[in-house]
Short mmCIF file of C-alpha atoms in Angstrom, two decimals:
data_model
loop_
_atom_site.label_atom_id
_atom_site.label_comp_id
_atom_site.label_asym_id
_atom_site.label_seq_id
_atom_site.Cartn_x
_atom_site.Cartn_y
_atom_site.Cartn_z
CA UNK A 1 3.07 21.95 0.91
CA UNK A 2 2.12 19.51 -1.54
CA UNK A 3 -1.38 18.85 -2.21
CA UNK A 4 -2.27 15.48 -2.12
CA UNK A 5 -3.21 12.91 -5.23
CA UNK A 6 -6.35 11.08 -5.79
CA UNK A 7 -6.64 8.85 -8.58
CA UNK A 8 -10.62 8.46 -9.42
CA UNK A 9 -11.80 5.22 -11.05
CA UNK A 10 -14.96 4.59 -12.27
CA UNK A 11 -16.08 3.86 -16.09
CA UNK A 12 -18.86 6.70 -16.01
CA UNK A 13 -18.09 10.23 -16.82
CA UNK A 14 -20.52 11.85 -14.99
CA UNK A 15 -19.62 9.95 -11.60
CA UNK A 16 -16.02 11.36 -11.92
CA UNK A 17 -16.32 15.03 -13.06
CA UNK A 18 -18.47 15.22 -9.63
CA UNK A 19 -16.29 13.52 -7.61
CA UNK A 20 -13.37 15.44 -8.71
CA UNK A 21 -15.26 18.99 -8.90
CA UNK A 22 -16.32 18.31 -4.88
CA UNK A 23 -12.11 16.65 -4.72
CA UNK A 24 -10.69 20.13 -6.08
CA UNK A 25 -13.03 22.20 -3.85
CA UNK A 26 -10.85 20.25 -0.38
CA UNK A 27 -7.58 21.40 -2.54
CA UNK A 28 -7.14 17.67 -3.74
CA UNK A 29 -4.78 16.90 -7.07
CA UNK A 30 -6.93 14.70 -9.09
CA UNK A 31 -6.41 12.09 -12.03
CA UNK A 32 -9.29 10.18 -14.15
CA UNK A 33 -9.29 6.43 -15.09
CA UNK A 34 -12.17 5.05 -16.85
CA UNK A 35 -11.51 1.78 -16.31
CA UNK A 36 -9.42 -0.98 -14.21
CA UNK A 37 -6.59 -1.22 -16.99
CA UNK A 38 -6.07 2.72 -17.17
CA UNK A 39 -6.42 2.64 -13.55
CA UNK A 40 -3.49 0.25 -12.76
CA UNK A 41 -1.25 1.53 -15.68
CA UNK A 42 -1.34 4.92 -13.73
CA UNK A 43 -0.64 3.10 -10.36
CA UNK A 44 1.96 0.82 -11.38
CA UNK A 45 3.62 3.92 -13.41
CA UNK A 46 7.12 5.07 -11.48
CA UNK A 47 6.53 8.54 -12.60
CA UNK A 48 2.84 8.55 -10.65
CA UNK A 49 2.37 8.52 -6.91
CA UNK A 50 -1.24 8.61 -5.07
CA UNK A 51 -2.52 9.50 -1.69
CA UNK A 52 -5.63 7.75 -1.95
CA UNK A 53 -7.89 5.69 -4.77
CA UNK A 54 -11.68 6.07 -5.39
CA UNK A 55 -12.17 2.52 -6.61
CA UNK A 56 -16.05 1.69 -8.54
CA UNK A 57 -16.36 -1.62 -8.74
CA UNK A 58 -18.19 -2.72 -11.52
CA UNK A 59 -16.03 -1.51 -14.54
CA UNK A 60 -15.31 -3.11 -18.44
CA UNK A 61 -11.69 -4.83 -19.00
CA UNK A 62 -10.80 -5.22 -15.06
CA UNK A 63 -12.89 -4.78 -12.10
CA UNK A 64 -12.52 -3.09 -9.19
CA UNK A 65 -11.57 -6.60 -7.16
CA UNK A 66 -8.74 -7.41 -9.31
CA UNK A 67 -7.23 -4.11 -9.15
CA UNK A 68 -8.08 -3.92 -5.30
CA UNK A 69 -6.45 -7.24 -5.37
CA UNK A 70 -3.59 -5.96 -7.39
CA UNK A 71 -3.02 -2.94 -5.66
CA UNK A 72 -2.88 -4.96 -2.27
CA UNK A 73 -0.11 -7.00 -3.85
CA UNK A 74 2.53 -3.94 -4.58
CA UNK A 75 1.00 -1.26 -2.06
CA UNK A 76 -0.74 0.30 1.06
CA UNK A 77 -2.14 3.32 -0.94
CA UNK A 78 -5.59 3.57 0.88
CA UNK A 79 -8.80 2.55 -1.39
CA UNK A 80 -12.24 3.96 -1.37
CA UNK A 81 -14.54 1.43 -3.00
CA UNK A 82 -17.55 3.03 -4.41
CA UNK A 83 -20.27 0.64 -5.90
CA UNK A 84 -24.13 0.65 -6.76
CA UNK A 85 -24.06 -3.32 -4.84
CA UNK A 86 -25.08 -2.61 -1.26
CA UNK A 87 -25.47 -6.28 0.31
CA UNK A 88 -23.12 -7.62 2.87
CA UNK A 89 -21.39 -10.30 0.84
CA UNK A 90 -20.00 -7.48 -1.45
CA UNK A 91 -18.83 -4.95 1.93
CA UNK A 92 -17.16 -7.63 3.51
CA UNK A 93 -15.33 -8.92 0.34
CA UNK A 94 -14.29 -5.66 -0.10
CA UNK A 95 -13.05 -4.93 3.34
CA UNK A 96 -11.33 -8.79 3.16
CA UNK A 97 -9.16 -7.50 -0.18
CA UNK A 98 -7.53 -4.68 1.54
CA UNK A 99 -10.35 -1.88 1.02
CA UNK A 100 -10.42 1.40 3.75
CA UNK A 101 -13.81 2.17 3.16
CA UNK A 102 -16.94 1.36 1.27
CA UNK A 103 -19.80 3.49 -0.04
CA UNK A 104 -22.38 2.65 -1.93
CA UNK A 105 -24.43 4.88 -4.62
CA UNK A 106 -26.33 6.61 -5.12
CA UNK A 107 -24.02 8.79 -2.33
CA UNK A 108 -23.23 12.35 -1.01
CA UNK A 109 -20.25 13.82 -2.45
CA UNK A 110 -19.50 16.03 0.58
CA UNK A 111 -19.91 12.75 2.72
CA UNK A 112 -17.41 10.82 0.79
CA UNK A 113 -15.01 13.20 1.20
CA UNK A 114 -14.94 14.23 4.26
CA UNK A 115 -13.99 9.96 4.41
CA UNK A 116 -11.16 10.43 2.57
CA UNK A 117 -10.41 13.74 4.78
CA UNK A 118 -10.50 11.29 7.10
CA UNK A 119 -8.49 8.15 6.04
CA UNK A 120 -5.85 10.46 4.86
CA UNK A 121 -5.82 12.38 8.41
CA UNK A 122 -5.66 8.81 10.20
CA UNK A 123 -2.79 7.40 8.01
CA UNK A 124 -0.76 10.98 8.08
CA UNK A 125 -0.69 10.86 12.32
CA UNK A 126 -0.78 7.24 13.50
CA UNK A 127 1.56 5.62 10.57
CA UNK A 128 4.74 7.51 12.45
CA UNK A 129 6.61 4.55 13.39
CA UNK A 130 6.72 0.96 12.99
CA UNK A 131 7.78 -1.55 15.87
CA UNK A 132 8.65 -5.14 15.80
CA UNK A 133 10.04 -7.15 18.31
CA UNK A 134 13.43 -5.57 19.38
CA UNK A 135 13.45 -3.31 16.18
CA UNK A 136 11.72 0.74 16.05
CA UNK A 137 11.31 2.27 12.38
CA UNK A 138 10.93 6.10 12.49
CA UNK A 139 9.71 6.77 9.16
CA UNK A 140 9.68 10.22 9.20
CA UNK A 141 13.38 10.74 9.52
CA UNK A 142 13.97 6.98 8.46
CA UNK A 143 15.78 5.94 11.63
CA UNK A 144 16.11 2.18 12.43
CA UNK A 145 17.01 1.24 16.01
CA UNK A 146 17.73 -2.19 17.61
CA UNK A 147 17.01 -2.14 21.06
CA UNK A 148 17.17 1.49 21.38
CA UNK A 149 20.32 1.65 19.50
CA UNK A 150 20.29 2.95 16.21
CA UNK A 151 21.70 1.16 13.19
CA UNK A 152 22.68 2.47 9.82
CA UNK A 153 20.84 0.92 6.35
CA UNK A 154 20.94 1.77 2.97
CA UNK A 155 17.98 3.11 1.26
CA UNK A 156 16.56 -0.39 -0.49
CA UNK A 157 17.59 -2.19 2.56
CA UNK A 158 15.29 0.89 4.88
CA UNK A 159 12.15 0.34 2.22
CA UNK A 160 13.06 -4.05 2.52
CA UNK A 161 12.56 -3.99 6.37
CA UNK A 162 9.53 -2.28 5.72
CA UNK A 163 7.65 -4.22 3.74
CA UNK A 164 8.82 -7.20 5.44
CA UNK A 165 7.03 -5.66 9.06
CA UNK A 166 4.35 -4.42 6.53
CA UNK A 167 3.60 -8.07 5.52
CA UNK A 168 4.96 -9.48 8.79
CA UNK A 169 3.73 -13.40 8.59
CA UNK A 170 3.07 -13.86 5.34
CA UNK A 171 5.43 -15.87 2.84
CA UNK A 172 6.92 -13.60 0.39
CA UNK A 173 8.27 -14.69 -2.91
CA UNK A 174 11.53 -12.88 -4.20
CA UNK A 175 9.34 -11.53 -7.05
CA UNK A 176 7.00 -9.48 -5.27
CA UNK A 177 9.62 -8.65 -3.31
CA UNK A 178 11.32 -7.17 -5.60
CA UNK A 179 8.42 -5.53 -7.77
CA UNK A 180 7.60 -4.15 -4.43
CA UNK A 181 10.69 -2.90 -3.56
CA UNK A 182 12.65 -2.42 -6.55
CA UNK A 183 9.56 -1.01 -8.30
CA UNK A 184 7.02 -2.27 -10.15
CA UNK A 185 8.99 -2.77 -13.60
CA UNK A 186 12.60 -3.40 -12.34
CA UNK A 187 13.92 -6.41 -14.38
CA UNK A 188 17.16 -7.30 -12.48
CA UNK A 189 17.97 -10.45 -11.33
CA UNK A 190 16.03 -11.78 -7.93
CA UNK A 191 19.66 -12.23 -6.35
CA UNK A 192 19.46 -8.74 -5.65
CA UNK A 193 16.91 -9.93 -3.03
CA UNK A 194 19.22 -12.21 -1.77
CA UNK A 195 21.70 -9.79 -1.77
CA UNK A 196 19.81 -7.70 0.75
CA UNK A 197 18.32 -10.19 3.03
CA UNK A 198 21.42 -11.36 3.78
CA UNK A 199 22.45 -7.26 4.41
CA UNK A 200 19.73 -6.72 6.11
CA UNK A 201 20.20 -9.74 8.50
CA UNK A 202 23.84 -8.60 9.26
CA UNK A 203 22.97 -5.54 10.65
CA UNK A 204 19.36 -7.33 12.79
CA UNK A 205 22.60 -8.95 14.23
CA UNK A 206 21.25 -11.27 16.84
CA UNK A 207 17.78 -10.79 15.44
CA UNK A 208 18.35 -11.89 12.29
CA UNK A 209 16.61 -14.89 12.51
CA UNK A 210 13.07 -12.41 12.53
CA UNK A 211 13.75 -13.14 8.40
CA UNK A 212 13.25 -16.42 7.91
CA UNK A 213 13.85 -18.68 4.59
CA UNK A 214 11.01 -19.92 3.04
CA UNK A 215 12.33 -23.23 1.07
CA UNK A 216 10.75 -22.71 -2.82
CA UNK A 217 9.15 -19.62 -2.23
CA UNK A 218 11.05 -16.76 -0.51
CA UNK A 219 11.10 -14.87 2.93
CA UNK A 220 8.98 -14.66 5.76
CA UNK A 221 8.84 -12.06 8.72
CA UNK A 222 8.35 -13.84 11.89
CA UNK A 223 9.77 -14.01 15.63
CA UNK A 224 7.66 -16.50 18.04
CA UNK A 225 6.28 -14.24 20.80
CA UNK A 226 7.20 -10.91 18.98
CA UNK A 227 4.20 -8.16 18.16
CA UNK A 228 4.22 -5.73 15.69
CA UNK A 229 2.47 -1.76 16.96
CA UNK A 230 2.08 0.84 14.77
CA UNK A 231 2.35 4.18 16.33
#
């Protein structure tokens, strides 16, 4: 079994070597950025993969909002912020950008970990399956059915329906689209998006009309009446 990967962020040195000596105690993989710029070359690098990020907030050359916020663009990796600002304005701003938890210094190692244990435990039983409307995703063995009967996609056009129920109501340009999909630093043309929508709404058949066009911007994920579960 693999053991999972924690990227830590935080600009000072003696914040990380604790966090990762209490990390590698649990059996966690870890990897160091001292900054917001390391930390989102590492992210946005197809080589890397992480189960979880241990975000500080106040860091030189990028924050830990604009990498929150950049993360949240591309990814559902789950983020830790970790920050010596305790007051409201800054928990809820964080939990508004996409953050899974917050904790504040000074903190207990063993308590911050045993969040993570947590967060990681949550998203490795609940995030089995996605449903929405008339469609079922089984993302363990990456099974798509349409009203109980199963149809057969390609790989992209598997990780495409994905992010579309991932991001289900929100307008999504073919760009991010396509970073998100195709990875980060694909440079092919955005007809390959095209391409696939109009794959992908073949095989929705009669549902195809859950992807609609958004005129100047991209595609939207959206069926009046129809809710999305996560199981």
């Amino acid at each position: 079994m693999n053991k999972k990967r924690i990227l830590v962020v935080d600009d000072e040195f003696r914040i990380r070597k604790l966090l990762v000596d209490f990390l590698k105690r649990e059996d966690y993989e870890t990897v160091e950025a001292k900054d917001g710029e390391e930390a989102l070359d590492l992210l946005f690098d197809q080589k890397e993969t992480f189960d979880c990020v241990i975000l500080d907030v106040m860091m030189p050359k990028y924050d830990g909002w604009y990498v929150l916020e950049s993360i949240r663009d591309y990814m559902s990796v789950p983020v830790v912020m970790l920050t010596a600002r305790s007051d409201e304005y800054d928990q809820l701003k964080g939990f508004k950008l996409g953050a899974d938890d917050y904790v504040t210094k000074p903190f207990s190692p063993s308590v911050l970990v045993a969040r993570i244990n947590k967060i990681l435990k949550r998203n490795q039983e609940d995030i089995e399956s996605l449903d929405f409307g008339h469609i079922h995703m089984d993302l363990a063995s990456r099974q798509v059915f349409i009203d109980k009967e199963k149809i057969e996609l390609t790989p992209k056009e598997f990780e495409l329906l994905r992010y579309f129920i991932n991001n289900k109501g929100i307008a999504l340009s073919r760009d991010k689209i396509l970073n998100a999909v195709w990875n980060y630093d694909y440079f092919g043309d955005l007809r390959t998006v095209d391409t696939h929508v109009k794959q992908l709404r073949a095989k929705l058949g009669q549902y195809a009309y859950y992807i609609s066009t958004v005129r100047s911007v991209g595609y939207r994920l959206d069926a009046e009446n129809e809710v999305i579960t996560e199981k």
